[in-house]
Amino acid sequence: MFMQIVDEKRVFGGRQIRFEHNSNTLNCTMQFSVFLPPQAESQEVPALYWLSGLTCTDENFSSKAGAQRVAASLGIALVIPDTSPRGEGVQDDPDGAYDFGLGAGFYVNATQSPWSEHYHMYDYIVEELPSLVEAELPINDKRALSGHSMGGHGALVIGLRNSELYTSISAFSPIVNPTQCPWGEKAFSHYLGNNRNDWEAYDAVCLLNQKQGKNVPPIKVDQGDADNFLEEQLKTDNLIEACKANSVAADIQYQAGYDHSYYFISTFIEQHLRFHAQNLL
Amino acid sequence: MFMQIVDEKRVFGGRQIRFEHNSNTLNCTMQFSVFLPPQAESQEVPALYWLSGLTCTDENFSSKAGAQRVAASLGIALVIPDTSPRGEGVQDDPDGAYDFGLGAGFYVNATQSPWSEHYHMYDYIVEELPSLVEAELPINDKRALSGHSMGGHGALVIGLRNSELYTSISAFSPIVNPTQCPWGEKAFSHYLGNNRNDWEAYDAVCLLNQKQGKNVPPIKVDQGDADNFLEEQLKTDNLIEACKANSVAADIQYQAGYDHSYYFISTFIEQHLRFHAQNLL
């Protein structure tokens, strides 16, 4: 457990800090960002963990979502990991595609060579990262989880599989049914192998059906109806149907005219933070 | 007068639009961004013109400042130009430095070859851009002006020299006295030649002294006291002294712990928009 500050900025009276540490889980050096609200100067605060989408690092959400304003007023920390293992020794997609390999860890524990050497983002998010920030920073163990696109998939899957660890989960434009879309099929076949039964533990729609709606934390999802990825990759209707079939009262909204960008996230992040605050604070 | 949309996003119920047009003033193709608040769907709205700093394009402020939230609630458009002429035919710093040439037009009308062929950012901001957006978009001729760093310099200089055109001016971390700092000396000697008397028309401190405080619009300035450029380049105290010497009641504040980044701008942009709204609306 050792981490060092590589950058720090003041924002909205709090501290936006970028850390570097050697991850045992991922077997490489990782960077992540944390926003500590002003309240963290005198007490431990709860945290929203934010999982970013394809091609992102911890910097996209930090600089573009405008989340610090509301987090500062509510007294909630933001913990923002990278989206895959990193570094020279970490295998990337041989073709350099944006949707697999570096920047595209899909929040799974890879079982297939060579990916299994580093790609354990599931364990990193569930175990190593919270243990680290709760030990080293004024952050308590009340956790909420959110994310965008691939990170929305990660937030739903991790929150559904670990409902005792998160008081609520939310997502923007999530890949809700990755076993049934090209992004998921490509990533899962490489990371997890060709047995599709093994993929279901990382698919929010499959998990909702497996759980039959039991022990599901409060869920909030926003999806732009002008999102180019909606029909082929995101398939929000499949999540709506799974919630309905399993009597899960999730708040899933289509937002008219919004696309897949951070402009969409910035517009609705306040509502998500206030949703999580109901149970975090 | 012709411009075309190259990108459009919905944000906070309004429209973030990127345009491309052939600039007669700059003798090249330019891009700029506009945020139209929801109110612009049914009426003409006033505009805050935002001038960005060194190395920026129109995209930095658009994606990182979080200004659209407040602009949407107030009913103010944001007009966000690029920071220099652009394109293959436009001369850059021969050494590719970040502080001169492309991305560093310093909001002057260059008089020296080869810069005078394209580098007329002063006229572009004062004349061509407002004429274009007021003719083509639901934007009226009530204008305020703000900017960051080199763009804070631009906002102060253009606002002071054209007080009839702007209801108020503001700046984040402005270069207040460019005739007395390395960034200004390098840029002005190339763009304007070696006669330092010619530089004073582009120096906010010199202009305040020349105007003896007469016809000065309301001014608001914020400056982080942890800004690495403060002492050598920005010299905020020189502006405070010039305002005092000329009985100008500008609101100039040092903000403790803030640096030169967009995290600083995002923290205080709401206060600047509400300051401008007092006279714009």
Coordinates of C-alpha atoms in Angstrom, one line a residue:
Chain A
M1 CA 0.0 0.0 0.0
F2 CA 1.9 3.0 -1.2
M3 CA 0.8 5.8 -3.4
Q4 CA 2.3 9.2 -4.3
I5 CA 0.8 12.5 -5.5
V6 CA 1.7 13.3 -9.1
D7 CA -0.5 16.4 -9.5
E8 CA -2.8 18.5 -7.3
K9 CA -5.2 21.3 -8.2
R10 CA -7.6 23.3 -6.1
V11 CA -11.2 23.3 -7.4
F12 CA -14.4 24.4 -5.7
G13 CA -12.6 24.7 -2.4
G14 CA -11.5 21.1 -2.5
R15 CA -8.5 19.1 -3.8
Q16 CA -8.3 17.4 -7.2
I17 CA -5.4 15.0 -6.8
R18 CA -3.8 12.6 -9.2
F19 CA -2.0 9.6 -7.6
E20 CA 0.3 6.9 -8.9
H21 CA 0.8 3.5 -7.2
N22 CA 2.0 0.0 -7.9
S23 CA -1.0 -2.2 -8.3
N24 CA -0.6 -5.8 -7.1
T25 CA -3.9 -6.7 -8.7
L26 CA -3.0 -5.4 -12.1
N27 CA 0.7 -6.1 -11.9
C28 CA 1.7 -2.6 -13.2
T29 CA 1.9 1.1 -12.2
M30 CA -1.4 2.8 -12.2
Q31 CA -2.7 6.4 -12.0
F32 CA -6.0 7.5 -10.6
S33 CA -7.6 10.7 -9.5
V34 CA -9.5 11.7 -6.4
F35 CA -11.5 14.8 -5.6
L36 CA -11.6 15.5 -1.9
P37 CA -14.3 18.0 -1.0
P38 CA -13.7 20.7 1.6
Q39 CA -15.4 18.6 4.3
A40 CA -12.6 16.1 4.0
E41 CA -10.2 18.5 5.7
S42 CA -11.9 17.8 9.0
Q43 CA -13.8 14.5 8.7
E44 CA -14.0 11.3 6.6
V45 CA -16.4 11.5 3.7
P46 CA -18.2 8.9 1.6
A47 CA -17.1 8.4 -2.0
L48 CA -18.7 8.0 -5.4
Y49 CA -16.5 5.7 -7.6
W50 CA -16.6 6.7 -11.2
L51 CA -15.8 4.2 -14.0
S52 CA -15.0 5.8 -17.4
G53 CA -15.6 4.6 -20.9
L54 CA -13.6 3.3 -23.8
T55 CA -10.4 5.3 -24.6
C56 CA -10.6 7.3 -21.3
T57 CA -8.2 7.7 -18.5
D58 CA -9.0 9.3 -15.1
E59 CA -8.6 12.7 -16.6
N60 CA -11.7 12.9 -18.8
F61 CA -14.3 12.8 -16.0
S62 CA -12.0 14.9 -13.8
S63 CA -11.8 17.8 -16.3
K64 CA -15.1 17.6 -18.3
A65 CA -18.0 16.4 -16.1
G66 CA -18.2 19.4 -13.8
A67 CA -18.9 17.0 -10.9
Q68 CA -16.7 18.7 -8.3
R69 CA -19.1 21.6 -7.8
V70 CA -21.9 19.4 -6.5
A71 CA -19.6 17.0 -4.8
A72 CA -18.0 19.9 -2.9
S73 CA -21.4 21.2 -1.8
L74 CA -22.6 17.7 -0.7
G75 CA -19.3 16.5 0.9
I76 CA -18.8 13.5 -1.3
A77 CA -15.4 12.4 -2.6
L78 CA -14.9 11.3 -6.2
V79 CA -12.6 8.3 -6.9
I80 CA -11.8 8.0 -10.6
P81 CA -9.7 5.1 -11.8
D82 CA -8.1 4.5 -15.2
T83 CA -10.0 2.2 -17.6
S84 CA -7.3 -0.6 -18.0
P85 CA -3.9 -1.7 -16.9
R86 CA -1.2 0.5 -18.4
G87 CA 2.5 0.5 -19.2
E88 CA 5.0 -0.8 -21.7
G89 CA 4.6 -4.4 -20.5
V90 CA 0.8 -4.5 -20.8
Q91 CA -0.5 -6.2 -24.0
D92 CA -2.6 -4.0 -26.2
D93 CA -4.9 -4.9 -29.1
P94 CA -2.6 -6.1 -31.8
D95 CA -4.4 -3.8 -34.3
G96 CA -4.5 -0.9 -31.9
A97 CA -8.3 -0.8 -31.9
Y98 CA -9.9 1.6 -29.4
D99 CA -12.4 -0.9 -28.2
F100 CA -10.1 -3.6 -26.7
G101 CA -6.9 -3.7 -24.8
L102 CA -5.4 -0.4 -23.4
G103 CA -8.2 1.9 -22.4
A104 CA -10.7 -0.9 -22.7
G105 CA -10.4 -3.2 -19.7
F106 CA -14.2 -3.8 -19.5
Y107 CA -14.0 -4.2 -15.7
V108 CA -13.5 -8.0 -16.0
N109 CA -10.9 -10.4 -14.6
A110 CA -9.4 -11.8 -17.7
T111 CA -8.9 -15.6 -17.8
Q112 CA -7.2 -16.0 -21.2
S113 CA -3.5 -15.6 -22.0
P114 CA -2.0 -13.0 -22.5
W115 CA -4.7 -10.8 -21.0
S116 CA -4.8 -12.6 -17.7
E117 CA -1.4 -11.3 -16.8
H118 CA -2.7 -7.7 -16.2
Y119 CA -6.3 -7.3 -17.0
H120 CA -8.1 -7.7 -13.6
M121 CA -10.0 -4.5 -13.5
Y122 CA -12.9 -6.1 -11.7
D123 CA -10.8 -7.0 -8.7
Y124 CA -9.0 -3.6 -8.9
I125 CA -12.2 -1.7 -8.6
V126 CA -14.0 -4.0 -6.1
E127 CA -11.0 -4.6 -3.8
E128 CA -7.6 -2.9 -4.2
L129 CA -8.6 0.7 -5.1
P130 CA -11.2 1.1 -2.2
S131 CA -8.8 -0.5 0.3
L132 CA -6.1 1.9 -0.8
V133 CA -8.0 5.1 -0.7
E134 CA -9.9 4.2 2.5
A135 CA -6.5 3.5 4.2
E136 CA -4.6 6.5 2.9
L137 CA -7.2 9.3 2.5
P138 CA -10.1 10.7 4.6
I139 CA -12.6 8.5 2.8
N140 CA -14.9 6.2 4.7
D141 CA -16.4 2.9 3.5
K142 CA -19.7 4.3 2.3
R143 CA -19.5 3.8 -1.4
A144 CA -21.6 4.6 -4.4
L145 CA -20.8 3.6 -8.0
S146 CA -21.4 5.3 -11.4
G147 CA -19.9 5.3 -14.8
H148 CA -20.3 6.0 -18.5
S149 CA -20.7 3.6 -21.5
M150 CA -18.1 0.8 -20.8
G151 CA -17.9 2.3 -17.3
G152 CA -21.7 2.3 -17.0
H153 CA -21.5 -1.4 -17.8
G154 CA -18.8 -1.7 -15.1
A155 CA -20.9 0.2 -12.5
L156 CA -24.0 -1.9 -13.1
V157 CA -22.1 -5.3 -13.1
I158 CA -20.0 -4.5 -10.1
G159 CA -22.9 -2.9 -8.2
L160 CA -25.2 -5.9 -8.8
R161 CA -22.6 -8.4 -7.9
N162 CA -21.5 -6.6 -4.7
S163 CA -24.7 -5.0 -3.5
E164 CA -23.5 -5.1 0.1
L165 CA -20.6 -2.7 -0.9
Y166 CA -22.5 0.0 -2.6
T167 CA -25.4 2.1 -1.3
S168 CA -26.6 2.9 -4.9
I169 CA -25.5 2.6 -8.5
S170 CA -26.0 4.7 -11.6
A171 CA -24.9 4.9 -15.2
F172 CA -24.8 7.2 -18.2
S173 CA -25.2 5.5 -21.6
P174 CA -24.2 2.0 -20.2
I175 CA -23.5 -1.1 -22.3
V176 CA -26.3 -3.0 -20.5
N177 CA -26.1 -6.3 -22.3
P178 CA -22.5 -6.8 -23.5
T179 CA -23.0 -10.5 -24.3
Q180 CA -25.4 -9.3 -27.1
C181 CA -23.4 -6.5 -28.7
P182 CA -20.2 -6.2 -30.8
W183 CA -18.1 -4.3 -28.2
G184 CA -18.9 -6.9 -25.6
E185 CA -18.5 -9.9 -27.9
K186 CA -15.1 -8.8 -29.0
A187 CA -13.8 -8.0 -25.5
F188 CA -15.3 -11.0 -23.7
S189 CA -14.1 -13.5 -26.3
H190 CA -10.6 -12.3 -25.8
Y191 CA -10.6 -11.7 -22.1
L192 CA -12.8 -14.6 -21.0
G193 CA -12.6 -17.2 -23.8
N194 CA -15.3 -18.6 -26.1
N195 CA -17.6 -20.2 -23.6
R196 CA -20.4 -17.6 -23.5
N197 CA -21.7 -19.0 -20.2
D198 CA -18.6 -17.4 -18.6
W199 CA -19.6 -14.0 -19.9
E200 CA -22.9 -13.8 -18.1
A201 CA -21.2 -12.8 -14.8
Y202 CA -20.2 -9.5 -16.5
D203 CA -23.6 -8.7 -18.1
A204 CA -26.1 -6.5 -16.2
V205 CA -29.1 -7.9 -17.9
C206 CA -28.0 -11.5 -17.2
L207 CA -27.2 -10.6 -13.6
L208 CA -30.7 -9.0 -13.0
N209 CA -32.3 -12.2 -14.3
Q210 CA -30.0 -14.4 -12.2
K211 CA -30.8 -12.4 -9.1
Q212 CA -34.5 -12.3 -9.9
G213 CA -34.5 -8.7 -8.6
K214 CA -33.3 -9.7 -5.1
N215 CA -30.7 -7.5 -3.3
V216 CA -30.5 -4.9 -6.0
P217 CA -29.3 -1.4 -4.8
P218 CA -31.2 1.7 -6.0
I219 CA -30.4 2.2 -9.7
K220 CA -30.5 5.4 -11.9
V221 CA -29.7 5.4 -15.6
D222 CA -29.7 8.2 -18.1
Q223 CA -29.4 7.5 -21.9
G224 CA -29.4 10.1 -24.7
D225 CA -31.8 9.3 -27.5
A226 CA -29.4 10.9 -30.0
D227 CA -26.6 8.6 -29.0
N228 CA -25.1 6.9 -32.1
F229 CA -24.2 3.8 -30.1
L230 CA -27.7 3.2 -28.6
E231 CA -29.1 0.7 -31.0
E232 CA -26.1 -1.5 -31.8
Q233 CA -24.1 -1.4 -28.6
L234 CA -26.0 0.0 -25.6
K235 CA -29.4 -1.5 -25.9
T236 CA -31.0 0.3 -23.0
D237 CA -34.4 -1.3 -23.7
N238 CA -33.0 -4.7 -22.7
L239 CA -32.2 -3.2 -19.2
I240 CA -35.7 -1.7 -18.9
E241 CA -37.2 -5.1 -19.8
A242 CA -35.0 -7.0 -17.3
C243 CA -35.9 -4.6 -14.5
K244 CA -39.6 -5.0 -15.4
A245 CA -39.4 -8.8 -15.6
N246 CA -37.7 -8.9 -12.2
S247 CA -39.8 -6.2 -10.5
V248 CA -36.8 -3.9 -10.0
A249 CA -37.9 -0.2 -9.7
A250 CA -34.9 1.3 -11.4
D251 CA -35.1 5.0 -12.6
I252 CA -34.1 4.6 -16.3
Q253 CA -34.7 7.7 -18.5
Y254 CA -34.2 8.5 -22.1
Q255 CA -33.0 12.1 -22.5
A256 CA -34.2 13.8 -25.7
G257 CA -31.5 15.1 -28.1
Y258 CA -28.5 14.1 -26.0
D259 CA -25.6 12.1 -27.5
H260 CA -22.8 10.0 -26.0
S261 CA -20.4 12.8 -25.0
Y262 CA -19.3 14.5 -21.8
Y263 CA -21.7 17.3 -22.6
F264 CA -24.5 14.8 -21.8
I265 CA -22.8 13.7 -18.6
S266 CA -22.2 17.3 -17.5
T267 CA -25.9 18.1 -17.9
F268 CA -27.1 15.3 -15.7
I269 CA -24.2 14.6 -13.2
E270 CA -25.8 16.8 -10.6
Q271 CA -29.0 14.7 -10.6
H272 CA -26.8 11.5 -10.2
L273 CA -24.8 13.0 -7.3
R274 CA -28.0 14.0 -5.5
F275 CA -29.4 10.5 -6.1
H276 CA -26.4 8.9 -4.6
A277 CA -26.3 11.4 -1.7
Q278 CA -29.7 10.1 -0.5
N279 CA -28.1 6.9 0.7
L280 CA -24.4 8.0 1.0
L281 CA -24.9 10.8 3.5
Chain B
M1 CA -20.8 36.0 -44.5
F2 CA -21.1 32.2 -44.7
M3 CA -20.6 29.7 -42.0
Q4 CA -21.4 26.0 -41.6
I5 CA -22.0 23.7 -38.7
V6 CA -19.2 21.1 -38.2
D7 CA -20.5 19.7 -34.9
E8 CA -23.4 20.1 -32.6
K9 CA -24.2 18.7 -29.1
R10 CA -27.1 19.2 -26.7
V11 CA -26.0 20.4 -23.3
F12 CA -28.1 21.8 -20.4
G13 CA -31.1 22.1 -22.8
G14 CA -29.2 24.3 -25.2
R15 CA -27.0 23.8 -28.2
Q16 CA -23.2 23.7 -28.3
I17 CA -22.3 24.3 -31.9
R18 CA -19.0 24.4 -33.7
F19 CA -18.9 26.5 -36.9
E20 CA -16.4 26.8 -39.7
H21 CA -16.1 29.9 -41.9
N22 CA -13.8 31.7 -44.2
S23 CA -12.4 34.7 -42.4
N24 CA -11.8 37.8 -44.5
T25 CA -10.0 39.5 -41.7
L26 CA -7.6 36.6 -41.0
N27 CA -7.4 35.4 -44.6
C28 CA -7.9 31.7 -43.7
T29 CA -10.6 29.2 -42.6
M30 CA -11.5 29.5 -39.0
Q31 CA -13.5 27.4 -36.5
F32 CA -15.3 28.8 -33.5
S33 CA -17.9 27.5 -31.0
V34 CA -21.2 29.0 -29.8
F35 CA -23.4 27.9 -26.9
L36 CA -27.0 28.9 -27.5
P37 CA -29.1 28.7 -24.4
P38 CA -32.6 27.3 -24.5
Q39 CA -34.0 30.9 -24.5
A40 CA -32.4 31.4 -28.0
E41 CA -35.0 29.1 -29.5
S42 CA -37.6 31.8 -29.2
Q43 CA -35.8 35.1 -28.9
E44 CA -32.4 36.9 -29.5
V45 CA -30.1 36.7 -26.5
P46 CA -27.0 38.6 -25.5
A47 CA -23.6 37.0 -25.6
L48 CA -20.4 36.6 -23.6
Y49 CA -17.4 36.5 -25.8
W50 CA -14.7 34.2 -24.3
L51 CA -11.0 34.6 -25.4
S52 CA -8.9 31.6 -24.6
G53 CA -5.2 31.4 -23.6
L54 CA -2.0 30.2 -25.1
T55 CA -2.2 26.8 -26.9
C56 CA -6.0 26.7 -26.7
T57 CA -8.6 26.4 -29.4
D58 CA -12.4 27.0 -29.0
E59 CA -12.7 23.5 -27.5
N60 CA -10.9 24.0 -24.1
F61 CA -13.4 26.5 -22.6
S62 CA -16.3 24.6 -24.3
S63 CA -15.5 21.3 -22.7
K64 CA -13.8 22.2 -19.4
A65 CA -15.2 25.4 -17.9
G66 CA -18.7 24.2 -17.1
A67 CA -20.1 27.6 -18.2
Q68 CA -23.1 26.2 -20.1
R69 CA -25.0 25.4 -16.9
V70 CA -25.2 29.0 -15.7
A71 CA -25.4 30.5 -19.2
A72 CA -28.5 28.3 -19.9
S73 CA -30.1 29.4 -16.7
L74 CA -29.4 33.1 -17.4
G75 CA -30.2 33.0 -21.1
I76 CA -26.7 34.2 -22.3
A77 CA -25.0 32.9 -25.4
L78 CA -21.3 32.0 -25.3
V79 CA -19.2 32.9 -28.3
I80 CA -15.8 31.1 -28.2
P81 CA -13.2 31.9 -31.0
D82 CA -9.9 30.2 -31.7
T83 CA -6.7 31.9 -30.4
S84 CA -4.9 32.5 -33.7
P85 CA -5.3 32.2 -37.4
R86 CA -5.0 28.5 -38.5
G87 CA -4.2 26.4 -41.5
E88 CA -1.3 25.2 -43.7
G89 CA -0.6 28.6 -45.1
V90 CA -0.4 30.4 -41.7
Q91 CA 3.2 31.0 -40.4
D92 CA 4.0 29.4 -37.1
D93 CA 6.9 30.1 -34.7
P94 CA 9.9 28.7 -36.6
D95 CA 10.9 26.8 -33.4
G96 CA 7.3 25.6 -32.7
A97 CA 7.2 27.3 -29.4
Y98 CA 3.8 27.3 -27.5
D99 CA 3.9 31.0 -26.8
F100 CA 4.0 32.5 -30.3
G101 CA 2.5 31.9 -33.7
L102 CA -0.3 29.3 -33.9
G103 CA -2.4 29.2 -30.8
A104 CA -0.8 32.5 -29.7
G105 CA -2.3 35.4 -31.6
F106 CA -2.3 37.7 -28.6
Y107 CA -5.4 39.5 -30.0
V108 CA -3.3 42.1 -31.9
N109 CA -3.3 43.3 -35.5
A110 CA 0.2 42.3 -36.6
T111 CA 2.1 44.9 -38.6
Q112 CA 5.3 43.0 -39.4
S113 CA 6.0 40.5 -42.2
P114 CA 5.2 37.6 -42.4
W115 CA 2.8 37.9 -39.5
S116 CA 0.7 40.7 -40.9
E117 CA -0.6 38.4 -43.6
H118 CA -3.0 36.5 -41.2
Y119 CA -2.5 37.6 -37.6
H120 CA -5.3 40.2 -37.2
M121 CA -7.0 38.7 -34.2
Y122 CA -7.9 42.1 -32.8
D123 CA -10.1 43.0 -35.8
Y124 CA -11.5 39.5 -35.9
I125 CA -12.7 39.7 -32.3
V126 CA -13.9 43.3 -32.4
E127 CA -15.5 43.3 -35.8
E128 CA -15.8 40.2 -38.0
L129 CA -16.9 37.6 -35.4
P130 CA -19.7 39.6 -33.7
S131 CA -21.0 40.8 -37.1
L132 CA -21.1 37.2 -38.3
V133 CA -22.8 35.7 -35.3
E134 CA -25.3 38.6 -34.9
A135 CA -26.3 38.2 -38.5
E136 CA -26.6 34.4 -38.6
L137 CA -27.7 33.4 -35.1
P138 CA -30.3 34.5 -32.5
I139 CA -27.7 36.7 -30.8
N140 CA -28.2 40.4 -30.3
D141 CA -25.6 43.2 -30.0
K142 CA -25.4 43.3 -26.2
R143 CA -21.9 41.9 -25.6
A144 CA -19.7 41.2 -22.6
L145 CA -16.1 40.0 -22.8
S146 CA -14.0 37.6 -20.7
G147 CA -10.9 35.4 -21.1
H148 CA -8.1 33.5 -19.6
S149 CA -4.4 34.3 -19.5
M150 CA -3.5 35.6 -23.0
G151 CA -7.3 35.8 -23.5
G152 CA -7.6 37.7 -20.3
H153 CA -5.2 40.2 -21.8
G154 CA -7.3 40.2 -24.9
A155 CA -10.5 40.8 -23.0
L156 CA -9.1 43.7 -21.0
V157 CA -7.4 45.4 -24.0
I158 CA -10.3 45.0 -26.4
G159 CA -12.9 46.0 -23.7
L160 CA -10.9 49.1 -22.7
R161 CA -10.4 50.2 -26.3
N162 CA -14.0 49.6 -27.2
S163 CA -16.0 50.4 -24.1
E164 CA -19.0 51.3 -26.2
L165 CA -19.2 47.7 -27.5
Y166 CA -19.1 45.8 -24.2
T167 CA -21.3 46.2 -21.1
S168 CA -18.7 44.6 -18.9
I169 CA -15.3 42.9 -19.1
S170 CA -13.7 40.2 -16.9
A171 CA -10.6 38.0 -16.9
F172 CA -9.1 35.0 -15.2
S173 CA -5.3 35.1 -14.7
P174 CA -4.8 37.8 -17.3
I175 CA -1.5 39.0 -18.7
V176 CA -2.2 42.6 -17.5
N177 CA 1.0 44.3 -18.6
P178 CA 2.4 42.4 -21.6
T179 CA 4.9 45.2 -22.5
Q180 CA 6.7 44.2 -19.2
C181 CA 6.8 40.4 -19.3
P182 CA 8.6 37.8 -21.5
W183 CA 5.5 36.4 -23.2
G184 CA 4.4 39.9 -24.3
E185 CA 7.9 41.0 -25.3
K186 CA 8.4 38.0 -27.5
A187 CA 5.0 38.2 -29.2
F188 CA 4.8 42.0 -29.6
S189 CA 8.4 42.4 -31.0
H190 CA 7.5 39.9 -33.7
Y191 CA 3.9 41.0 -34.4
L192 CA 4.4 44.7 -33.9
G193 CA 8.1 45.4 -34.4
N194 CA 10.7 46.9 -32.1
N195 CA 9.1 50.3 -31.4
R196 CA 7.8 49.7 -27.9
N197 CA 5.5 52.7 -28.2
D198 CA 3.5 50.7 -30.7
W199 CA 2.9 48.0 -28.1
E200 CA 1.1 50.2 -25.6
A201 CA -2.2 50.0 -27.5
Y202 CA -2.3 46.3 -26.5
D203 CA -1.4 46.6 -22.8
A204 CA -4.2 46.9 -20.3
V205 CA -2.1 48.8 -17.7
C206 CA -0.9 51.3 -20.3
L207 CA -4.5 51.8 -21.6
L208 CA -5.9 52.4 -18.1
N209 CA -3.2 55.1 -17.7
Q210 CA -3.9 56.6 -21.1
K211 CA -7.6 56.7 -20.5
Q212 CA -7.1 58.1 -17.0
G213 CA -10.0 55.9 -15.8
K214 CA -12.5 57.5 -18.2
N215 CA -15.1 55.3 -20.0
V216 CA -14.0 52.1 -18.4
P217 CA -16.7 49.4 -18.3
P218 CA -17.2 47.4 -15.1
I219 CA -14.2 45.0 -14.6
K220 CA -13.9 41.8 -12.6
V221 CA -10.6 39.8 -12.4
D222 CA -9.8 36.6 -10.5
Q223 CA -6.2 35.4 -10.1
G224 CA -5.0 32.3 -8.3
D225 CA -2.2 32.9 -5.8
A226 CA -0.7 29.5 -6.6
D227 CA -0.4 30.3 -10.3
N228 CA 3.1 29.5 -11.5
F229 CA 3.0 32.4 -14.0
L230 CA 1.9 35.1 -11.6
E231 CA 5.1 36.7 -10.8
E232 CA 7.0 36.6 -14.1
Q233 CA 4.2 36.9 -16.7
L234 CA 0.8 38.0 -15.2
K235 CA 1.8 40.7 -12.8
T236 CA -1.7 41.3 -11.4
D237 CA -0.5 43.9 -8.9
N238 CA 0.3 46.2 -11.8
L239 CA -3.3 46.2 -12.8
I240 CA -4.4 46.8 -9.2
E241 CA -2.0 49.8 -9.0
A242 CA -3.2 51.2 -12.4
C243 CA -6.9 51.0 -11.3
K244 CA -6.0 52.7 -8.0
A245 CA -4.0 55.4 -9.7
N246 CA -6.9 56.1 -12.1
S247 CA -9.7 55.7 -9.6
V248 CA -11.2 52.7 -11.4
A249 CA -13.3 50.6 -9.0
A250 CA -12.4 47.2 -10.6
D251 CA -13.2 44.0 -8.6
I252 CA -9.8 42.3 -8.6
Q253 CA -9.4 39.3 -6.3
Y254 CA -6.6 36.9 -5.4
Q255 CA -8.0 33.4 -4.8
A256 CA -6.0 31.3 -2.3
G257 CA -4.6 28.0 -3.5
Y258 CA -5.8 28.2 -7.1
D259 CA -3.4 27.7 -10.1
H260 CA -3.6 28.6 -13.8
S261 CA -5.8 25.7 -14.9
Y262 CA -9.4 25.2 -16.0
Y263 CA -10.1 23.8 -12.6
F264 CA -9.7 27.5 -11.4
I265 CA -11.9 28.8 -14.2
S266 CA -14.6 26.2 -13.5
T267 CA -14.7 27.2 -9.9
F268 CA -15.3 30.9 -10.5
I269 CA -17.0 31.1 -14.0
E270 CA -20.5 31.2 -12.3
Q271 CA -19.5 34.4 -10.5
H272 CA -18.2 35.9 -13.7
L273 CA -21.4 35.1 -15.7
R274 CA -23.6 36.5 -12.9
F275 CA -21.4 39.7 -12.9
H276 CA -21.9 40.1 -16.7
A277 CA -25.6 39.3 -16.4
Q278 CA -26.1 42.4 -14.3
N279 CA -25.5 44.6 -17.4
L280 CA -26.2 42.2 -20.2
L281 CA -29.8 41.3 -19.3

